[in-house]
Structures are given as C-alpha cells and as structure tokens.
Short mmCIF file of C-alpha atoms and ligand atoms in Angstrom, two decimals:
data_model
loop_
_atom_site.label_atom_id
_atom_site.label_comp_id
_atom_site.label_asym_id
_atom_site.label_seq_id
_atom_site.Cartn_x
_atom_site.Cartn_y
_atom_site.Cartn_z
CA UNK A 1 -134.67 37.87 124.29
CA UNK A 2 -134.69 39.41 127.68
CA UNK A 3 -131.07 39.21 127.99
CA UNK A 4 -130.34 40.51 124.25
CA UNK A 5 -132.94 43.39 124.93
CA UNK A 6 -130.69 44.32 128.06
CA UNK A 7 -127.32 43.98 126.63
CA UNK A 8 -128.51 45.97 123.32
CA UNK A 9 -130.31 48.79 125.52
CA UNK A 10 -126.73 49.06 127.42
CA UNK A 11 -124.73 49.26 124.28
CA UNK A 12 -126.83 52.26 123.14
CA UNK A 13 -127.85 53.88 126.32
CA UNK A 14 -125.13 53.05 128.33
CA UNK A 15 -126.93 51.52 131.52
CA UNK A 16 -129.52 48.89 132.00
CA UNK A 17 -133.21 49.25 131.67
CA UNK A 18 -135.50 49.53 134.70
CA UNK A 19 -138.55 48.06 132.99
CA UNK A 20 -138.67 45.42 130.71
CA UNK A 21 -142.20 44.63 128.82
CA UNK A 22 -143.26 42.24 125.91
CA UNK A 23 -146.28 41.91 123.44
CA UNK A 24 -146.63 39.17 121.02
CA UNK A 25 -147.76 39.34 117.46
CA UNK A 26 -150.99 37.66 116.46
CA UNK A 27 -152.53 35.33 113.90
CA UNK A 28 -156.12 36.32 112.43
CA UNK A 29 -157.38 32.63 112.87
CA UNK A 30 -161.05 33.46 111.35
CA UNK A 31 -163.04 36.74 111.33
CA UNK A 32 -162.10 38.44 108.46
CA UNK A 33 -162.97 42.10 108.37
CA UNK A 34 -165.52 41.35 110.85
CA UNK A 35 -164.05 43.55 113.51
CA UNK A 36 -165.07 47.14 112.23
CA UNK A 37 -168.50 45.86 111.39
CA UNK A 38 -169.17 44.86 115.12
CA UNK A 39 -168.91 41.13 114.46
CA UNK A 40 -166.89 38.42 116.30
CA UNK A 41 -163.48 37.19 115.58
CA UNK A 42 -161.19 35.04 116.33
CA UNK A 43 -157.38 35.23 116.89
CA UNK A 44 -154.21 33.87 118.42
CA UNK A 45 -151.33 35.69 120.16
CA UNK A 46 -148.08 33.77 118.93
CA UNK A 47 -145.01 32.95 120.40
CA UNK A 48 -143.14 36.25 118.53
CA UNK A 49 -142.73 39.29 120.05
CA UNK A 50 -141.49 43.15 120.70
CA UNK A 51 -139.51 43.58 123.66
CA UNK A 52 -139.54 47.32 125.15
CA UNK A 53 -136.76 48.26 127.57
CA UNK A 54 -137.15 51.52 129.35
CA UNK A 55 -135.17 53.53 131.78
CA UNK A 56 -136.27 56.91 132.90
CA UNK A 57 -134.31 60.36 132.54
CA UNK A 58 -134.54 63.30 134.87
CA UNK A 59 -133.64 65.59 131.96
CA UNK A 60 -136.95 65.15 130.33
CA UNK A 61 -135.68 64.14 127.21
CA UNK A 62 -137.05 60.84 125.03
CA UNK A 63 -134.63 58.46 123.27
CA UNK A 64 -135.97 56.00 121.16
CA UNK A 65 -133.81 53.27 119.63
CA UNK A 66 -134.91 49.98 117.78
CA UNK A 67 -132.82 46.86 116.70
CA UNK A 68 -134.65 47.43 113.47
CA UNK A 69 -133.75 50.76 112.91
CA UNK A 70 -131.02 53.26 112.84
CA UNK A 71 -130.98 55.95 115.89
CA UNK A 72 -131.52 56.99 118.49
CA UNK A 73 -134.27 59.23 117.83
CA UNK A 74 -133.67 62.03 120.29
CA UNK A 75 -137.06 63.94 121.26
CA UNK A 76 -137.48 66.89 123.81
CA UNK A 77 -140.56 66.58 126.38
CA UNK A 78 -142.91 68.34 124.36
CA UNK A 79 -142.09 67.15 120.77
CA UNK A 80 -145.18 65.20 119.83
CA UNK A 81 -145.32 65.64 116.18
CA UNK A 82 -145.52 62.77 113.91
CA UNK A 83 -142.17 61.67 112.62
CA UNK A 84 -141.35 60.92 108.77
CA UNK A 85 -139.22 58.90 106.88
CA UNK A 86 -136.64 56.68 108.69
CA UNK A 87 -137.90 58.01 112.10
CA UNK A 88 -141.52 57.02 111.16
CA UNK A 89 -141.11 53.77 113.04
CA UNK A 90 -141.04 56.06 116.27
CA UNK A 91 -144.92 57.00 115.59
CA UNK A 92 -145.88 53.97 117.25
CA UNK A 93 -144.78 54.55 120.65
CA UNK A 94 -144.95 58.50 120.45
CA UNK A 95 -148.84 57.64 119.12
CA UNK A 96 -149.16 55.36 122.42
CA UNK A 97 -147.94 58.40 124.68
CA UNK A 98 -150.19 60.59 122.84
CA UNK A 99 -153.32 58.63 123.25
CA UNK A 100 -152.35 58.03 127.09
CA UNK A 101 -152.03 62.08 127.65
CA UNK A 102 -155.31 62.52 125.74
CA UNK A 103 -156.90 59.91 127.70
CA UNK A 104 -155.78 61.82 130.87
CA UNK A 105 -153.37 59.12 131.70
CA UNK A 106 -150.01 60.41 133.31
CA UNK A 107 -146.84 59.73 130.74
CA UNK A 108 -143.51 59.47 131.87
CA UNK A 109 -141.51 62.62 131.28
CA UNK A 110 -137.83 61.70 129.85
CA UNK A 111 -136.76 58.02 129.39
CA UNK A 112 -134.11 55.99 127.19
CA UNK A 113 -135.97 53.33 125.23
CA UNK A 114 -135.16 50.20 123.07
CA UNK A 115 -137.19 47.78 121.34
CA UNK A 116 -136.22 44.57 120.10
CA UNK A 117 -138.14 42.30 118.00
CA UNK A 118 -138.52 38.57 116.71
CA UNK A 119 -141.75 38.98 114.63
CA UNK A 120 -141.29 39.70 111.23
CA UNK A 121 -142.63 43.07 110.15
CA UNK A 122 -144.62 43.35 106.96
CA UNK A 123 -145.63 39.87 107.51
CA UNK A 124 -149.34 40.48 108.53
CA UNK A 125 -148.53 39.35 111.92
CA UNK A 126 -149.28 42.58 113.53
CA UNK A 127 -146.01 44.00 114.48
CA UNK A 128 -147.42 47.35 115.07
CA UNK A 129 -150.02 46.42 117.69
CA UNK A 130 -147.15 44.67 119.45
CA UNK A 131 -144.98 47.41 119.57
CA UNK A 132 -147.67 49.70 120.73
CA UNK A 133 -148.82 47.23 123.38
CA UNK A 134 -145.34 46.64 124.78
CA UNK A 135 -144.60 50.32 124.96
CA UNK A 136 -147.53 50.99 126.49
CA UNK A 137 -147.17 48.61 129.23
CA UNK A 138 -143.41 50.09 129.90
CA UNK A 139 -144.97 53.56 129.79
CA UNK A 140 -147.57 52.96 132.31
CA UNK A 141 -145.28 51.02 134.69
CA UNK A 142 -142.69 54.15 134.32
CA UNK A 143 -145.50 56.47 135.16
CA UNK A 144 -146.79 54.56 137.82
CA UNK A 145 -150.15 54.00 136.43
CA UNK A 146 -152.19 50.67 135.99
CA UNK A 147 -155.11 50.09 133.89
CA UNK A 148 -157.42 47.30 132.89
CA UNK A 149 -156.50 45.29 130.18
CA UNK A 150 -158.99 46.45 128.07
CA UNK A 151 -157.90 50.30 128.54
CA UNK A 152 -154.53 49.01 127.36
CA UNK A 153 -155.91 47.45 124.44
CA UNK A 154 -157.95 50.58 123.65
CA UNK A 155 -154.81 52.82 123.85
CA UNK A 156 -152.98 50.80 121.70
CA UNK A 157 -155.85 51.02 119.24
CA UNK A 158 -156.19 54.72 119.64
CA UNK A 159 -152.40 55.22 119.01
CA UNK A 160 -153.07 53.46 115.31
CA UNK A 161 -156.02 54.93 114.64
CA UNK A 162 -155.41 58.60 115.42
CA UNK A 163 -151.58 59.04 115.54
CA UNK A 164 -150.47 56.24 112.87
CA UNK A 165 -153.46 57.06 110.65
CA UNK A 166 -154.58 53.29 110.13
CA UNK A 167 -158.28 52.63 110.69
CA UNK A 168 -158.17 49.25 112.03
CA UNK A 169 -160.48 47.50 114.25
CA UNK A 170 -159.95 46.10 117.79
CA UNK A 171 -158.54 42.62 116.51
CA UNK A 172 -154.80 43.22 116.31
CA UNK A 173 -154.49 45.08 119.97
CA UNK A 174 -157.23 42.63 121.57
CA UNK A 175 -155.29 39.58 120.57
CA UNK A 176 -152.21 40.74 121.46
CA UNK A 177 -153.39 42.44 124.98
CA UNK A 178 -155.68 39.11 125.79
CA UNK A 179 -153.63 36.11 124.42
CA UNK A 180 -153.25 32.97 126.05
CA UNK A 181 -151.16 30.13 125.56
CA UNK A 182 -152.90 27.06 123.52
CA UNK A 183 -155.98 29.14 123.60
CA UNK A 184 -157.53 31.78 121.00
CA UNK A 185 -158.94 34.85 121.96
CA UNK A 186 -162.60 35.47 121.06
CA UNK A 187 -163.34 39.12 120.62
CA UNK A 188 -167.02 40.22 120.54
CA UNK A 189 -166.11 43.49 118.76
CA UNK A 190 -169.25 45.43 119.59
CA UNK A 191 -168.61 45.56 122.91
CA UNK A 192 -165.71 44.80 122.84
CA UNK A 193 -165.57 41.79 125.19
CA UNK A 194 -162.69 39.32 125.39
CA UNK A 195 -162.90 35.64 126.09
CA UNK A 196 -160.78 32.75 125.24
CA UNK A 197 -161.46 29.41 123.66
CA UNK A 198 -159.15 26.04 124.25
CA UNK A 199 -157.44 25.04 121.17
CA UNK A 200 -157.71 21.20 120.89
CA UNK A 201 -154.24 19.55 121.41
CA UNK A 202 -151.95 19.15 118.01
CA UNK A 203 -153.20 22.31 116.85
CA UNK A 204 -150.20 23.78 114.76
CA UNK A 205 -150.03 27.02 113.04
CA UNK A 206 -147.69 27.83 109.94
CA UNK A 207 -147.85 31.04 108.39
CA UNK A 208 -146.59 31.70 104.95
CA UNK A 209 -145.67 35.05 104.01
CA UNK A 210 -145.74 35.98 100.23
CA UNK A 211 -143.88 39.15 100.57
CA UNK A 212 -146.09 40.31 97.89
CA UNK A 213 -148.51 43.16 98.77
CA UNK A 214 -150.93 45.55 97.00
CA UNK A 215 -149.39 49.07 96.47
CA UNK A 216 -152.49 50.53 97.67
CA UNK A 217 -153.12 48.55 100.64
CA UNK A 218 -154.23 51.20 103.14
CA UNK A 219 -156.07 52.68 100.66
CA UNK A 220 -157.87 49.33 99.58
CA UNK A 221 -158.65 48.69 103.39
CA UNK A 222 -160.23 52.29 104.10
CA UNK A 223 -162.42 51.64 100.92
CA UNK A 224 -163.56 48.06 102.26
CA UNK A 225 -164.42 49.91 105.44
CA UNK A 226 -166.58 52.67 103.59
CA UNK A 227 -168.14 50.07 101.55
CA UNK A 228 -169.09 47.90 104.44
CA UNK A 229 -170.52 51.01 106.41
CA UNK A 230 -172.53 51.92 103.20
CA UNK A 231 -174.33 48.66 102.81
CA UNK A 232 -175.28 48.69 106.49
CA UNK A 233 -176.81 52.12 106.07
CA UNK A 234 -178.66 50.75 102.85
CA UNK A 235 -179.85 47.52 104.62
CA UNK A 236 -180.92 50.02 107.64
CA UNK A 237 -178.70 48.86 110.49
CA UNK A 238 -176.21 50.62 112.66
CA UNK A 239 -173.64 47.96 111.62
CA UNK A 240 -173.46 44.90 109.66
CA UNK A 241 -173.18 42.56 112.61
CA UNK A 242 -177.13 43.62 112.95
CA UNK A 243 -177.74 42.18 109.34
CA UNK A 244 -179.16 38.68 108.83
CA UNK A 245 -178.85 36.95 105.63
CA UNK A 246 -182.62 37.44 104.93
CA UNK A 247 -182.53 41.19 105.49
CA UNK A 248 -179.10 41.28 103.19
CA UNK A 249 -181.07 38.98 100.58
CA UNK A 250 -183.93 41.71 100.71
CA UNK A 251 -181.69 44.56 100.13
CA UNK A 252 -179.53 43.09 96.92
CA UNK A 253 -181.28 45.15 94.78
CA UNK A 254 -181.03 48.15 96.45
CA UNK A 255 -177.49 47.93 97.28
CA UNK A 256 -174.48 48.77 94.78
CA UNK A 257 -173.07 45.35 93.46
CA UNK A 258 -169.71 46.07 95.09
CA UNK A 259 -171.69 47.09 98.52
CA UNK A 260 -173.28 43.86 98.47
CA UNK A 261 -170.13 41.57 97.56
CA UNK A 262 -168.91 43.00 100.61
CA UNK A 263 -171.50 42.64 102.95
CA UNK A 264 -172.10 39.18 101.72
CA UNK A 265 -168.48 38.02 103.00
CA UNK A 266 -169.03 39.78 106.42
CA UNK A 267 -172.32 38.41 107.11
CA UNK A 268 -171.30 34.71 106.21
CA UNK A 269 -167.93 35.48 108.03
CA UNK A 270 -169.70 36.14 111.01
CA UNK A 271 -171.77 33.37 110.88
CA UNK A 272 -168.61 31.27 110.29
CA UNK A 273 -166.85 32.58 113.17
CA UNK A 274 -169.39 31.11 115.77
CA UNK A 275 -169.68 27.91 113.77
CA UNK A 276 -165.86 27.69 114.56
CA UNK A 277 -166.17 28.31 118.20
CA UNK A 278 -168.74 25.53 118.28
CA UNK A 279 -166.23 23.14 116.38
CA UNK A 280 -163.41 23.83 118.30
CA UNK A 281 -165.01 23.29 121.91
CA UNK A 282 -166.73 20.09 120.32
CA UNK A 283 -162.71 19.39 119.37
CA UNK A 284 -163.66 18.96 115.67
CA UNK A 285 -160.37 20.16 114.02
CA UNK A 286 -161.84 18.84 110.67
CA UNK A 287 -164.75 20.92 110.81
CA UNK A 288 -163.03 23.96 111.69
CA UNK A 289 -160.52 23.41 108.67
CA UNK A 290 -163.70 23.56 106.48
CA UNK A 291 -164.53 26.84 107.80
CA UNK A 292 -160.91 28.08 107.20
CA UNK A 293 -161.33 26.87 103.39
CA UNK A 294 -164.73 28.41 103.13
CA UNK A 295 -163.41 32.23 104.87
CA UNK A 296 -160.71 32.13 102.47
CA UNK A 297 -163.21 31.63 99.47
CA UNK A 298 -165.29 34.12 100.43
CA UNK A 299 -162.32 36.68 100.69
CA UNK A 300 -161.38 35.52 97.22
CA UNK A 301 -165.16 35.82 96.19
CA UNK A 302 -166.86 38.57 97.78
CA UNK A 303 -164.49 40.67 99.60
CA UNK A 304 -162.12 40.69 96.76
CA UNK A 305 -158.87 40.94 99.33
CA UNK A 306 -157.04 38.01 98.01
CA UNK A 307 -154.28 37.82 95.43
CA UNK A 308 -152.98 35.37 93.06
CA UNK A 309 -150.39 34.21 95.64
CA UNK A 310 -152.43 33.61 98.45
CA UNK A 311 -154.96 31.85 96.48
CA UNK A 312 -152.02 29.73 95.07
CA UNK A 313 -150.70 28.69 98.71
CA UNK A 314 -154.17 27.89 100.18
CA UNK A 315 -154.94 25.78 97.12
CA UNK A 316 -151.51 24.06 97.63
CA UNK A 317 -151.93 23.45 101.23
CA UNK A 318 -155.29 21.96 100.82
CA UNK A 319 -154.23 18.43 99.72
CA UNK A 320 -151.68 18.21 102.02
CA UNK A 321 -151.46 15.41 104.67
CA UNK A 322 -152.38 17.12 108.17
CA UNK A 323 -153.46 20.54 106.99
CA UNK A 324 -156.93 21.10 108.61
CA UNK A 325 -157.66 24.54 106.86
CA UNK A 326 -155.62 27.56 105.41
CA UNK A 327 -156.68 30.91 104.82
CA UNK A 328 -155.50 34.31 103.93
CA UNK A 329 -154.86 36.17 107.50
CA UNK A 330 -155.28 39.76 108.02
CA UNK A 331 -156.34 42.76 105.98
CA UNK A 332 -155.40 40.73 102.45
CA UNK A 333 -154.52 42.29 99.36
CA UNK A 334 -151.58 40.18 99.78
CA UNK A 335 -149.51 39.05 102.79
CA UNK A 336 -149.48 35.82 104.57
CA UNK A 337 -151.70 32.98 104.56
CA UNK A 338 -152.08 30.69 107.77
CA UNK A 339 -152.54 27.15 108.18
CA UNK A 340 -153.88 25.19 111.01
CA UNK A 341 -152.44 21.58 110.83
CA UNK A 342 -151.47 18.43 112.97
CA UNK A 343 -148.20 17.10 113.57
CA UNK A 344 -148.69 15.06 110.33
CA UNK A 345 -147.78 18.55 108.43
CA UNK A 346 -144.12 19.32 109.10
CA UNK A 347 -140.92 20.17 107.41
CA UNK A 348 -141.76 17.67 104.18
CA UNK A 349 -144.97 18.93 103.15
CA UNK A 350 -143.86 22.98 103.74
CA UNK A 351 -140.79 22.02 101.52
CA UNK A 352 -143.32 20.85 98.74
CA UNK A 353 -145.57 23.71 99.59
CA UNK A 354 -142.85 26.21 99.14
CA UNK A 355 -140.90 24.52 96.11
CA UNK A 356 -144.53 24.51 93.86
CA UNK A 357 -144.49 28.52 94.75
CA UNK A 358 -140.88 29.26 93.92
CA UNK A 359 -141.74 27.26 90.42
CA UNK A 360 -144.96 29.28 90.27
CA UNK A 361 -143.81 32.89 91.48
CA UNK A 362 -139.87 32.70 91.12
CA UNK A 363 -139.69 33.19 94.87
CA UNK A 364 -140.04 31.42 98.21
CA UNK A 365 -142.35 31.98 101.01
CA UNK A 366 -141.25 32.85 104.13
CA UNK A 367 -142.58 30.23 106.18
CA UNK A 368 -142.91 30.19 110.08
CA UNK A 369 -144.19 27.76 112.80
CA UNK A 370 -146.34 29.35 115.62
CA UNK A 371 -147.95 28.33 118.69
CA UNK A 372 -150.64 30.32 120.38
CA UNK A 373 -148.91 32.09 123.45
CA UNK A 374 -149.62 34.51 126.23
CA UNK A 375 -150.46 38.01 125.51
CA UNK A 376 -148.71 41.48 126.48
CA UNK A 377 -146.96 41.54 130.06
CA UNK A 378 -144.59 43.56 132.11
CA UNK A 379 -141.28 41.13 132.29
CA UNK A 380 -139.30 42.71 134.79
CA UNK A 381 -139.41 45.95 137.05
CA UNK A 382 -135.61 46.64 138.04
CA UNK A 383 -134.27 49.05 140.93
C1 LIG B 1 -156.42 44.23 109.71
C2 LIG B 1 -156.60 45.04 110.72
C3 LIG B 1 -158.02 44.32 111.65
C4 LIG B 1 -158.73 43.49 110.93
C5 LIG B 1 -158.22 42.88 109.76
C6 LIG B 1 -159.32 42.13 109.00
O1 LIG B 1 -155.29 43.47 110.28
O2 LIG B 1 -155.56 45.67 111.36
O3 LIG B 1 -158.09 45.63 112.56
O4 LIG B 1 -159.74 44.69 110.15
O5 LIG B 1 -157.23 43.85 108.93
O6 LIG B 1 -159.82 41.35 109.35
#
C-alpha cells in the first residue's frame, strides 16, 4: 500500500511524500460501552489501515487529498473552521491539527497531504480513529515533535470529541495506537492504561458488516452515554465502573427502567472483560467464546443496541463448526458482527451464513477476514 500511496500522492501533488505513516482499524473484542464508564475493554488492531503521506509546503497552504473523496481541499494556514458536505472528511485531519495546537504542541505550517485506505468506512472498524492517528503521526513528524503514545491516542480522541463532535470513549484510538500483532489491547479506561494480552494461536477474526445502521445512531450513542451517567449518579458512584452488582441491585427501584437496563449491561460487561482476559491467558477459547455470546445477549436485552440483522448473524454463526463466539462490535444500533473462530471455520461456513442472511434480508453482508496487527506507526521519513 505504501507504493500505491506514493504513486497517488505524486499524481495529485506532483512530487513524492516526505513522510508516510499508517494506523490500523480496530475490532471491539469485548467490553461494549464500558469505555466511557471507566471500565476495561479488549480490542484488536487489525491488518486494515489508513496510510497518510505528507510533504511540507513553504507557502503555508494545506492541501488535503484522499483516495475516497474528490478534492483536493485547499486551505489557508489560518483556516481551522469545520468543513461541511463533501469536504467534511477533512475534519479528521483538521481536528487533529486543532487538538495539537490547543494542547500546546507545534503543528506543521503548510503541507500536501494524501490519505489512502483499505479499511472499509462505515463498517464499525473505526476508520475515523485510523485517519486521526495516521494524520497525527505525520503532523508530529513534520513539525519535529515527538510525544508518548498515550498522548498520540489522546490527541486523536480529542479531535473526535471536540472537532468531529462524537462523544466516544478511548477504545478506538487506544486500540489503533497500542495494537500488537497476535495480541489484544486491554485498556483500563479510567487511567487510561494500556497493556496487551496474547491471543492463543489459531484465533481468527471474521467481521460481517450489515451496512444497516439506525438513522439516529449518533443521537442514540449520546443518549446511552447520558443514561449510564444518570445511573451512576443515582447509585451514588462517580462512574459505573465503581458500582458492584450488589449496589446496582440495591438501587434498582430508584432507577428508571432504562437507566437500570443500561447499567445492568455495563456492570455485567465489565466483569465479562476480566473473565475473558483470564480465559485468554489460560488458552481457553471455548470459555472466551461463551463470554462473547453472553455479551451480545446482554446488548440485545439490556443495552438495546442490537438490531434484527445483528441478532440473525450471531444466531447463524453460533452453530457453525469452528466458531467460538460472536457479538456485535462497536457502538451497535446496526453495523457489524465479529466472530472469533478457529481454522475450522472458513469460506464454506462464511458462505452458509451469508446465504442465510441473503435469504432473510435480501442483501449480502460484506465479510472480512482479519488478524490482530501492530498499532499506528511512522512508516518512512524521506529526504
Ligand atoms: C463506539 C465508540 C467507542 C465505544 C464503542 C462501544 O465504537 O467510538 O468509544 O464506546 O462504541 O463500546
């Protein structure tokens, strides 16, 4: 992909990039809506990424191009307003520049920029975190700045929260930043602190993207966030990570029904993440798989962020040979299902699930095979 990026960069900007960076997409493995509740989450950086090429310009202009959008978008050095319409993809790199500037980190003046991706957008694989982190690495390099990885991740999240305007937690940027081949990233989101957990050999990921999303998904995400904070307030704790199952049970009658249901999912899910870590370290993929199915059921019943399409995929995957477990991945309300499987699950099983889905919903899901890969990095620094 680096060669393709250089070729595309030349075609658009008339020269080669000085800097090339890469950041991967992610799978939310388990820990659904635990991040902004201060809990733990497990995710995998995957072998699908966004690459960014950058070359400095002496005239101070910033020219943003992307293989997925028409352009380039040409901005003056003092233009930091949010873009709209077909140019709104620029808000990801622009948001990163603003986050760097507002954090007191030097930013490059003018540059030519090009993003190239083999990570499907809108598939619940966090292409937004991938473009934020790959852009941030390139900007830091161009400005002669170096920051700890925790800061890189925080800058990406700040861009997403404050400039793009999505109140997400640390999961997406944290996993893209701290990914490691054949490992899961474990984030204790309160710190946050980042560690990795080895994946037992033969762990395969399959992602089934339904392309069906609730029209109000951003609003529903924000509403769930509010309901969780409300539940914590009524229980009398700062965040739901501080609530034990006994505290939640004691508060049930004081909580609205929806606040109770959301909190029930989060409190149980936090326990499942730690059980999954123990099962992974013991190499017990069957036990991990059971936790994945339990997480999905909890999303469906308590958090109400599943959909008929996601439920159907999980139910179709459950009896398949080689499938340890499956669940919705990411925010939910449509999107994608991920399955953890052995080599015994392959094209034949995938075909069966896709056919059944086609017969039921009249369209095929997109299917992607992924492995856990390394996190965001500088790829090259030219003359
Ligand atoms: C989205 C958000 C994450 C996280 C998940 C749900 O992917 O971007 O921060 O909250 O939803 O676990």
